[in-house]
Each structure stands twice: as structure tokens, then as C-alpha cells.
Short mmCIF file of C-alpha atoms and ligand atoms in Angstrom, two decimals:
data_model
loop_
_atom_site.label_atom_id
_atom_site.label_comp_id
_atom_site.label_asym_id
_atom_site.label_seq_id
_atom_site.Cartn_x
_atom_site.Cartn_y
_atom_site.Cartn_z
CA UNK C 1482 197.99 182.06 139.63
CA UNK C 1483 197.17 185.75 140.67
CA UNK C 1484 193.39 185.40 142.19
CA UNK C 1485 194.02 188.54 144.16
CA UNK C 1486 192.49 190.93 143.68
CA UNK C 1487 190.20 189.32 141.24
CA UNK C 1488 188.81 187.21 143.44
CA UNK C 1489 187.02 188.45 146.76
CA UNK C 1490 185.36 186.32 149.35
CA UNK C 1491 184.29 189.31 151.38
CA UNK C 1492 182.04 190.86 148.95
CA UNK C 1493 179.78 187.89 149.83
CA UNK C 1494 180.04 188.76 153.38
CA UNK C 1495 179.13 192.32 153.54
CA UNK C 1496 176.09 192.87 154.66
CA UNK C 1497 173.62 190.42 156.69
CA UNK C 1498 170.86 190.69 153.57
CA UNK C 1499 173.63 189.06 151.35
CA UNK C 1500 175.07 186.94 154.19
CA UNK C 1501 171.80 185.82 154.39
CA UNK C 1502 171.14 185.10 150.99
CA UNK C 1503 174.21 183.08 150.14
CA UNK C 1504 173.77 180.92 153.09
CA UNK C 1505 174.06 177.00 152.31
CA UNK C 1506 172.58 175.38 155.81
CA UNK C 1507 169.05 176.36 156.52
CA UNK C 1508 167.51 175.36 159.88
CA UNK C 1509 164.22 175.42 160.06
CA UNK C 1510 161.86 174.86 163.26
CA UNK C 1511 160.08 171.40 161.54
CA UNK C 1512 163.70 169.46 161.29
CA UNK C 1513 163.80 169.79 165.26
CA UNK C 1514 162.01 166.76 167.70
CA UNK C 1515 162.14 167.68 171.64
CA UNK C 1516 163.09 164.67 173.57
CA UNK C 1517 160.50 164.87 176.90
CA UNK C 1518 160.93 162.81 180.10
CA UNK C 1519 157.54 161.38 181.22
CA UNK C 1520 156.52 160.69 184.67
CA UNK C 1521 153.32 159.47 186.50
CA UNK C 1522 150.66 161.02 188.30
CA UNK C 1523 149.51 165.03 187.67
CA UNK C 1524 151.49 167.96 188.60
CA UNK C 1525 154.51 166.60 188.27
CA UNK C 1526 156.86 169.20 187.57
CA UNK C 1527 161.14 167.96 188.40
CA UNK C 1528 163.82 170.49 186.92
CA UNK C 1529 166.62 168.01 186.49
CA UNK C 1530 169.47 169.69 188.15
CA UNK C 1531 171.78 168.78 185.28
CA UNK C 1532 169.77 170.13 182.48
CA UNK C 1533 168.21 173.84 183.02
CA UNK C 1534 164.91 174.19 181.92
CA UNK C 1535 164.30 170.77 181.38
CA UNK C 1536 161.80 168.99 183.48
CA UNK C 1537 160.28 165.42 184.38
CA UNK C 1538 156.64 166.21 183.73
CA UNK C 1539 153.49 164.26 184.25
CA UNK C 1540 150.76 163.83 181.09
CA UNK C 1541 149.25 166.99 182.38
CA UNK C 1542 152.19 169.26 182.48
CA UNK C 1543 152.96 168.09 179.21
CA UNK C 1544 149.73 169.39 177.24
CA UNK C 1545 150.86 172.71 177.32
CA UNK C 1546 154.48 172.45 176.82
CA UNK C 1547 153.30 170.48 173.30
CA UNK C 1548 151.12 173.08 172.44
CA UNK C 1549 153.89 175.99 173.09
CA UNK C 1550 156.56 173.46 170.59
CA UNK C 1551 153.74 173.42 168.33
CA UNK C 1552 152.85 177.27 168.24
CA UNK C 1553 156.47 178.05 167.48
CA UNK C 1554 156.94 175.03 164.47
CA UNK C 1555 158.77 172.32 166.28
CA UNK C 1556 158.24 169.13 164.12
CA UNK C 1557 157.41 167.09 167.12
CA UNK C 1558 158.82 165.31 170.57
CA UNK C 1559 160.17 162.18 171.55
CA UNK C 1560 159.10 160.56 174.82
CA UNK C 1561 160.73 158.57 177.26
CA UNK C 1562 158.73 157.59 180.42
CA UNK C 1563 159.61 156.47 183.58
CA UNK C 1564 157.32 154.33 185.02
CA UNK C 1565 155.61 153.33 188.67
CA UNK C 1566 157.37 150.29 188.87
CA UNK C 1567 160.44 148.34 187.72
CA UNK C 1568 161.06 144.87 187.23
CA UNK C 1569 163.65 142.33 185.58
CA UNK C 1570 161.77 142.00 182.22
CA UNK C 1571 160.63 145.80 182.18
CA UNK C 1572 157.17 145.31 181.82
CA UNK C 1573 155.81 148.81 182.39
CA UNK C 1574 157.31 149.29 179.10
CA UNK C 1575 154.48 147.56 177.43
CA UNK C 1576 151.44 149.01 179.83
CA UNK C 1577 148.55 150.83 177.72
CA UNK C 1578 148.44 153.11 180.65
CA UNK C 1579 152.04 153.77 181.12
CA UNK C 1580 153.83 157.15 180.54
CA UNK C 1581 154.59 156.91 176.87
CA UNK C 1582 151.09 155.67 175.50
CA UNK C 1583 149.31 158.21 177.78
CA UNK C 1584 151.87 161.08 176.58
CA UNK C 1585 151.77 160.09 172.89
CA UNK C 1586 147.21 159.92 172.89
CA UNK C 1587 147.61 163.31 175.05
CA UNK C 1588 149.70 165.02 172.24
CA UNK C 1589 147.78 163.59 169.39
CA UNK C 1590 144.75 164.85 171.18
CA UNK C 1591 145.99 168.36 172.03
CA UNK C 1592 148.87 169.58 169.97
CA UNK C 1593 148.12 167.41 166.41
CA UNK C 1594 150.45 169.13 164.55
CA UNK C 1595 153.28 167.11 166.04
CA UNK C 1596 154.77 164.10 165.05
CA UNK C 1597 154.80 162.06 168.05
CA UNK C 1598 158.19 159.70 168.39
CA UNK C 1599 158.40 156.95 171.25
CA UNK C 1600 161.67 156.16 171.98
CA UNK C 1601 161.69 152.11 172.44
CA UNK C 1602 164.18 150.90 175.45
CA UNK C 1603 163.64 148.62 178.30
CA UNK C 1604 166.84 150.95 180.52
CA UNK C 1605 163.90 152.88 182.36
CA UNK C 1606 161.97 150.02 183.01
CA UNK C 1607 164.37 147.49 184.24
CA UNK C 1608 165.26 147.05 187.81
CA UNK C 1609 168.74 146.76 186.80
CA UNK C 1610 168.71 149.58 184.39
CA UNK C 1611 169.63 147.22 181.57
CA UNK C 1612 168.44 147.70 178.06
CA UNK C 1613 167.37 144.03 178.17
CA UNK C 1614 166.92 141.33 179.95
CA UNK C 1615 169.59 139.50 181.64
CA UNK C 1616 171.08 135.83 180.90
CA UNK C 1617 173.77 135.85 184.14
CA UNK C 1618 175.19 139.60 183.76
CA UNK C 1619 174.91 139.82 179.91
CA UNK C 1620 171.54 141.47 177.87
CA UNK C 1621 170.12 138.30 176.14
CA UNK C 1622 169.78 139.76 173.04
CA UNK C 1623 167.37 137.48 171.31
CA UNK C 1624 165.52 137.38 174.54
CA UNK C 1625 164.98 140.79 175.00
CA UNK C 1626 163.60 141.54 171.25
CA UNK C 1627 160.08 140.41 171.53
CA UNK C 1628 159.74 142.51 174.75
CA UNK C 1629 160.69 145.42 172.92
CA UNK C 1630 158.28 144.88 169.48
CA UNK C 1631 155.94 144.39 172.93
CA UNK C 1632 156.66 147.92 173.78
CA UNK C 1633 156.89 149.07 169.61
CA UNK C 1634 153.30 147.63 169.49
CA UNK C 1635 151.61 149.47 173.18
CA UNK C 1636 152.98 152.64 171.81
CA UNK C 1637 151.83 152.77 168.14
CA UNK C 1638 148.20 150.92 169.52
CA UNK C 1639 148.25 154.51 171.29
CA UNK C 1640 148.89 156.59 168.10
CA UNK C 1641 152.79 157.34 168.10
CA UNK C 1642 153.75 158.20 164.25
CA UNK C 1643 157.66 157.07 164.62
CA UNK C 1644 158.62 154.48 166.26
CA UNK C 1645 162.50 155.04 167.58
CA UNK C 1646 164.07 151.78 169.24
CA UNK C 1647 167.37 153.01 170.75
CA UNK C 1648 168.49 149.70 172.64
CA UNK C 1649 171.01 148.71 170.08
CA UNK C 1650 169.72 144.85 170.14
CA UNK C 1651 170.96 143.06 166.65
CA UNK C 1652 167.90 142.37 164.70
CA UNK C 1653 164.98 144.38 166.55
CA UNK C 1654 163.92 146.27 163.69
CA UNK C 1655 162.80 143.44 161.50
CA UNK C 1656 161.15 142.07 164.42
CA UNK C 1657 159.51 145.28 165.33
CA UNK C 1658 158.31 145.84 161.76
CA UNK C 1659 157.06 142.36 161.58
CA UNK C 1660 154.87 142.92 164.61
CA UNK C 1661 153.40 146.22 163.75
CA UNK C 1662 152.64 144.86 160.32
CA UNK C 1663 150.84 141.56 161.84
CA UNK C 1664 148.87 144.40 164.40
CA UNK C 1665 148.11 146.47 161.59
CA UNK C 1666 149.91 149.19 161.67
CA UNK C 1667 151.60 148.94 158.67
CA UNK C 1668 152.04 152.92 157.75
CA UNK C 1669 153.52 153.17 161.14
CA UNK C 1670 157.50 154.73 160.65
CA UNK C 1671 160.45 153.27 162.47
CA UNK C 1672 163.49 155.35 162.84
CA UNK C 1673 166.03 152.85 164.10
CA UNK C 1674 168.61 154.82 166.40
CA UNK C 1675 170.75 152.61 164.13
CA UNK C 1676 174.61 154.27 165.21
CA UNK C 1677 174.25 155.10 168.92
CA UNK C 1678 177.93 155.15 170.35
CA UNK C 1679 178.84 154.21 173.95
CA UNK C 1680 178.58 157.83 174.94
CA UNK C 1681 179.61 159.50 178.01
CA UNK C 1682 177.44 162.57 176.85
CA UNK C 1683 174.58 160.20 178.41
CA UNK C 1684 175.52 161.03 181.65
CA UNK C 1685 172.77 163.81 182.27
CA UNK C 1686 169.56 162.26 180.82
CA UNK C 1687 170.33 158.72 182.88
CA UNK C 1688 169.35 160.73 185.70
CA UNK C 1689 166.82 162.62 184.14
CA UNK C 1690 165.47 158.96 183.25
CA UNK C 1691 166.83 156.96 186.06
CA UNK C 1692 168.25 154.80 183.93
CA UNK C 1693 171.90 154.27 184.54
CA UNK C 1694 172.59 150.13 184.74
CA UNK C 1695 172.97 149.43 188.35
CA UNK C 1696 176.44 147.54 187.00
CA UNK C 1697 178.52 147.44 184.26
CA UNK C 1698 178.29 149.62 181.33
CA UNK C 1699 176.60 149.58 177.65
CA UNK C 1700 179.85 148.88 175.74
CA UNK C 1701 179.04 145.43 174.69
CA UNK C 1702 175.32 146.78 172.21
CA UNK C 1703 176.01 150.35 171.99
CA UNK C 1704 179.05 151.14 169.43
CA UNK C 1705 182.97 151.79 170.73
CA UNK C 1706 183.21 155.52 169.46
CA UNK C 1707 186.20 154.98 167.21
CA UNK C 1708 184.19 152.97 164.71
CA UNK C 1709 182.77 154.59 161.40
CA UNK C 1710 182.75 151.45 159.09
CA UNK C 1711 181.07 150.13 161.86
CA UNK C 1712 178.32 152.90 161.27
CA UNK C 1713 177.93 151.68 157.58
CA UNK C 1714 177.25 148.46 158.61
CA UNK C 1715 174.38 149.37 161.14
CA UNK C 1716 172.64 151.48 158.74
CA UNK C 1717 172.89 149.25 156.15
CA UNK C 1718 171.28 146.18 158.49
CA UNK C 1719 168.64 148.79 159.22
CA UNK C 1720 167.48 149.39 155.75
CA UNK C 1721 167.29 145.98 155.31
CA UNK C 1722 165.58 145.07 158.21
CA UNK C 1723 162.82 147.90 157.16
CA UNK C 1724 164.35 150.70 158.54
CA UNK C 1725 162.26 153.97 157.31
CA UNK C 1726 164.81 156.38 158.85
CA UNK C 1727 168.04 156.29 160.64
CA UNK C 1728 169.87 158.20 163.18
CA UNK C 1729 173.45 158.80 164.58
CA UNK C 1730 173.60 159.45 168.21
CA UNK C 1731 175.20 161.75 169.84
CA UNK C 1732 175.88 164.23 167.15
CA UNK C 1733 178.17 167.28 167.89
CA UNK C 1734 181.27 164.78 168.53
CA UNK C 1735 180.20 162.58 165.71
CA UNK C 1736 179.96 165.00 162.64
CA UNK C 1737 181.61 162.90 160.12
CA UNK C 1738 180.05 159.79 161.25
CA UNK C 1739 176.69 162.11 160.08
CA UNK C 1740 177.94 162.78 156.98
CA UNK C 1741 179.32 159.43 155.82
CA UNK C 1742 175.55 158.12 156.95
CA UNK C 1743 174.00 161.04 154.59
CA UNK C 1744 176.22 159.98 151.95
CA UNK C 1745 175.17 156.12 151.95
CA UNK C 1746 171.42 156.26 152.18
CA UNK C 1747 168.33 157.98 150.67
CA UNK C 1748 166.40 157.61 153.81
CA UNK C 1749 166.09 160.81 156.34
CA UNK C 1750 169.00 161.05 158.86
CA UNK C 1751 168.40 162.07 162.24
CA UNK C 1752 170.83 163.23 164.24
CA UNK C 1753 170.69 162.88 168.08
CA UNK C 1754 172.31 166.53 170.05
CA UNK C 1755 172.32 164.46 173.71
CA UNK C 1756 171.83 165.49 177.22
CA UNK C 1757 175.71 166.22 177.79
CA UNK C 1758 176.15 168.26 174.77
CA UNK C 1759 173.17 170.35 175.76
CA UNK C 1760 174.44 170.38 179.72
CA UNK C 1761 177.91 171.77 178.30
CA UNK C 1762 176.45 174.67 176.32
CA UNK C 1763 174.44 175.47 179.52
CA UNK C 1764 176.74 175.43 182.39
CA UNK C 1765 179.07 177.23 180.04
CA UNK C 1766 176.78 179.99 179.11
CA UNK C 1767 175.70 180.27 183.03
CA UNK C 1768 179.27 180.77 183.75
CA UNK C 1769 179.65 183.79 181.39
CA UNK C 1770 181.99 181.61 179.51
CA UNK C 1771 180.25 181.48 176.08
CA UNK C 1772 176.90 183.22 174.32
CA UNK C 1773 174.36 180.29 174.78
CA UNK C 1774 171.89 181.40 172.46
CA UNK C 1775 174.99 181.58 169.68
CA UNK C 1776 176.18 178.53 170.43
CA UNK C 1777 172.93 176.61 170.73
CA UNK C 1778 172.61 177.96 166.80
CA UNK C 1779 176.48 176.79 165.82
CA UNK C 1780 175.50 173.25 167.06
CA UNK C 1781 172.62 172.74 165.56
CA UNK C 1782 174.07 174.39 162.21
CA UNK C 1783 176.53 172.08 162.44
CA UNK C 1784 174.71 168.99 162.97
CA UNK C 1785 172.70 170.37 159.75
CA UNK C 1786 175.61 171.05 157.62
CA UNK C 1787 176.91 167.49 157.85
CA UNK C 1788 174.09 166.30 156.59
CA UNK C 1789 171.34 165.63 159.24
CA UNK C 1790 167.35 165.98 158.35
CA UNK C 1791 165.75 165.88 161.58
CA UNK C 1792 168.10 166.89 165.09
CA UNK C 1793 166.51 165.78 168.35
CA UNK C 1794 167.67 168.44 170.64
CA UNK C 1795 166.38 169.70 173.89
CA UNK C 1796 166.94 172.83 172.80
CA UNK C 1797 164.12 172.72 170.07
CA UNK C 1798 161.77 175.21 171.21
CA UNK C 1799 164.46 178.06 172.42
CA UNK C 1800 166.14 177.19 168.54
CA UNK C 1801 162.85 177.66 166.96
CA UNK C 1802 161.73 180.78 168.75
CA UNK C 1803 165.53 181.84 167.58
CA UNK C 1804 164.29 180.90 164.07
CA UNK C 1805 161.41 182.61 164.01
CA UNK C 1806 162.94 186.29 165.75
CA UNK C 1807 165.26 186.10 163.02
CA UNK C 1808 163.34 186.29 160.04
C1 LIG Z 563 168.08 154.73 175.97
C2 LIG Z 563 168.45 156.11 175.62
C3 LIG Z 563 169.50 156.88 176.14
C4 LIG Z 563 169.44 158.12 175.52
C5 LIG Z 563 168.35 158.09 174.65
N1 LIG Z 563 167.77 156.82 174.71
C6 LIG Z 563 170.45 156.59 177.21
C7 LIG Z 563 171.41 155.50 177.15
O1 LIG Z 563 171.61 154.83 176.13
O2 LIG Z 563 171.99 155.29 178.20
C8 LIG Z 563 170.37 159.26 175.78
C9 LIG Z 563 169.86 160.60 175.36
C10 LIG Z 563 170.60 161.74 175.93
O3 LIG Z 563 171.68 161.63 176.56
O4 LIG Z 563 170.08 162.86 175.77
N2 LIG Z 563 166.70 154.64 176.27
#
């Protein structure tokens, strides 16, 4: 068969008008969620050395970084707190007046357009930086599950629309569904961080949120990254259990593991683009190394193109200010 010359892939290509027009991955400024790190007091601003531009901020500093993500179309944030104190059983985690309820009532108050997430993990509230509680050196995993629909419950009592439990527990979204529905908060979403790999992209945002395990590692509740049947079988608990979205986590390294999710359920997919892959594309770009801004958009196209909905991405409000100059 003789395509050539019939057949020209270029003419497609040739200007940035039809480029544009025969594109097949849109990004667009709603899909993204900035993950935040939430600390106590006021006028609390801590770069984290690992992460440009991102910063621990207190409740106050916060207000008007939510209302720039909102004025440029970010679809909302994701907080994680870190509390004033840490114990064995991670109580803070459930305090009305800890970091995420206060961050989640602020944003509702001041930039509603957002959909406010609260990530749900006991690993920045534990003394031993667990994602549970301990039986010996082990997380107890029934153990730990009420304490966490605990935590589920403080944060939608303070308004938070999605509900994101990333502790990898077997079983804690039935039992966090089952609570909010006894509390009354029925129409309250879950996304279930339902395939979150052992990662060592993590590295950055456990000391963003002080959270590394004082011992031993996460390999025995967070999945062995080789695994994608594995995957199926997550998401597929999760859906039963009352899962209303799902997410994969990290995402750049896990592309296909994205698109074989997309392919098995109806429900949104989330993607998670995590501290290291973010770190990388930084201290490349402040090397010289790479364009930043370019490859900030190839990732997140990416992650789109295999089949995510929503990306959580620290980069969401550069990306949708990118968006935006571009049309
Ligand atoms: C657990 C949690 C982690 C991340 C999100 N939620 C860390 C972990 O599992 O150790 C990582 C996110 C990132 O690296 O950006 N609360």
C-alpha cells in the first residue's frame, strides 16, 4: 500500500489555529485541585526548601492564596494540616479547631467557588508518623478505621465537599460512608485515594508535612509499584464500599495504571502529580536543564490523555494562569 503522498500528517500540523483545533486532550483550569499544607497560628508563611513556591501557611495566609486559585478557575484544593500536637492515636486529626476544619470553613467562607477536599490520614498526626495506630510495630488496621471516619466526620461537620482518605486501610471507605450517612451528611463525596503506590516521589511533601514514619516504611498498606491487577482490585473494593470517585497516586510514573482505572469504571478518576514529580520539574528548570513552564504543561497533558478527570497538582494555579494566557 502506497499512502504516500496521499496521505499527509503534516497538513494537520501547520499552523497553531489548526494544531489547535485538532487537538484531542483539553486541560482546562476546573480539572486541577491544589494540594495546601496547613499549619497553626497566623502568619505563618514556611517555603519548603524542596518545593519552590510552595509554602506551609496558617488559615490566614491561606484566604488569599484561595481566592487567587479561584480568580484564575482552579476547581479547588486539598488540605493537609499539621497540627500543635502529636500523639499515638493522632487525635488532632479529629479536633473541630484543628488545621483542616479551620482551612476548609475559611475557604467555604472566602473563596466559595472551590471545592474544598480534606485529605483523611492519621501520618501528620501520629507521634510515630504512622498512618494508623500501632499493634507492636504493625498499623492495626481495623483499629485505626474508626479514628479515621473520626477525622472523615470533624472535616465534613466543617463543610469539606470531598472527602479523600489516602491511608490505604482495607475497608475505610464503607466505614467512612457509614458514618457520614449516620451524621447526616449523606450528599457528602468520598474520593477514595483507592491505588496509592509505595512511592518514593513522597519524599518532598513528608517534610513539607512532617510526616515521614519515625521507622519502617509504608510498604505493607500502600501498593508495591509493579502491581496493576492489583489496581483493579482496589478500585473495584472502592465502588463497592461507596466509593464516589477514585484516584491513582502518583501519576506521571503510573500512566497506564490511569488508563486501565479509566477503562474499568464510570466514576471520575483523579490522578495524583506528587511532591517529587513536581520537585523534579523544578530543580530541573532552575538548573537551565529543561523549560518548566513546557514541561509543567506535558505532565499534566499527559496525566489527562491517559484518562484522568481531576489532577491534584501543586502546580494548579501556574497551569491555569498558563491556560488562561493561551487562549
Ligand atoms: C498521606 C499522604 C501522602 C501524600 C498525600 N497524602 C504521603 C505519604 O503517603 O507518605 C503524598 C503527596 C505528595 O507526595 O505530594 N497523608
Amino acid at each position: 500500500m502506497t499512502d504516500f503522498p496521499l496521505q499527509r500528517p503534516r497538513r494537520l500540523r501547520r499552523t497553531p489555529s489548526l494544531r489547535r483545533q485538532v487537538t484531542e486532550t483539553r486541560l482546562h483550569p476546573s480539572m486541577f485541585v491544589l494540594p495546601v499544607f496547613v499549619v497553626p497560628g497566623t502568619g505563618v508563611r514556611n517555603e519548603i526548601p524542596s518545593m519552590p513556591g510552595t509554602y506551609q501557611l496558617s488559615v490566614d495566609e491561606l484566604i488569599p492564596l484561595a481566592q487567587e486559585a479561584e480568580s484564575v478557575g482552579v476547581g479547588g484544593m486539598i488540605f493537609f494540616g499539621i497540627p500543635e500536637t502529636k500523639d499515638e492515636q493522632g487525635t488532632s486529626a479529629w479536633d473541630p479547631q484543628g488545621p483542616v476544619p479551620r482551612a476548609v470553613t475559611a475557604v467555604k467562607e472566602h473563596a466559595p467557588g472551590l471545592v474544598a477536599w480534606a485529605d483523611v490520614c492519621l501520618c501528620e498526626y501520629t507521634s510515630h508518623g504512622h498512618c494508623g495506630v500501632l499493634k507492636g510495630d504493625v498499623v492495626d488496621n481495623d483499629a485505626t478505621l474508626p479514628l479515621l471516619a473520626r477525622a472523615a466526620l470533624a472535616y465534613a461537620s466543617a463543610g469539606a465537599d470531598v472527602i479523600a482518605p489516602s491511608d490505604m486501610m482495607d475497608g475505610r471507605v464503607a466505614v467512612i460512608r457509614g458514618t457520614l450517612d449516620d451524621a447526616g451528611f449523606g450528599d457528602i463525596a468520598i474520593c477514595s485515594y483507592s491505588v496509592k503506590y509505595s512511592s518514593a516521589f513522597y519524599g518532598p511533601f513528608r517534610d513539607a508535612a512532617n510526616s515521614a514514619p519515625a521507622f519502617g516504611d509504608r510498604r505493607t498498606h500502600q501498593m508495591d509499584p509493579p502491581n496493576v491487577r492489583e489496581a483493579r482490585r482496589e478500585v473495584e473494593l472502592d465502588v463497592r464500599e461507596g466509593a464516589d470517585m477514585v484516584m491513582v497516586k502518583p501519576a506521571g510514573p503510573y500512566l497506564d495504571v490511569i488508563r486501565e482505572v479509566r477503562n474499568i469504571v464510570d466514576l471520575p478518576v483523579a490522578a495524583y502529580q506528587v511532591s517529587g514529580e513536581f520537585s523534579m520539574v523544578k530543580a530541573a528548570a532552575e538548573r537551565g536543564w529543561i523549560d518548566g513552564d513546557r514541561v509543567m504543561m506535558e505532565s499534566l497533558t499527559g496525566i489527562a490523555r491517559a484518562g484522568a478527570d481531576i489532577i491534584l497538582t501543586y502546580f494548579a494555579i501556574d497551569a491555569a494562569r498558563a491556560l488562561r494566557a493561551s487562549q
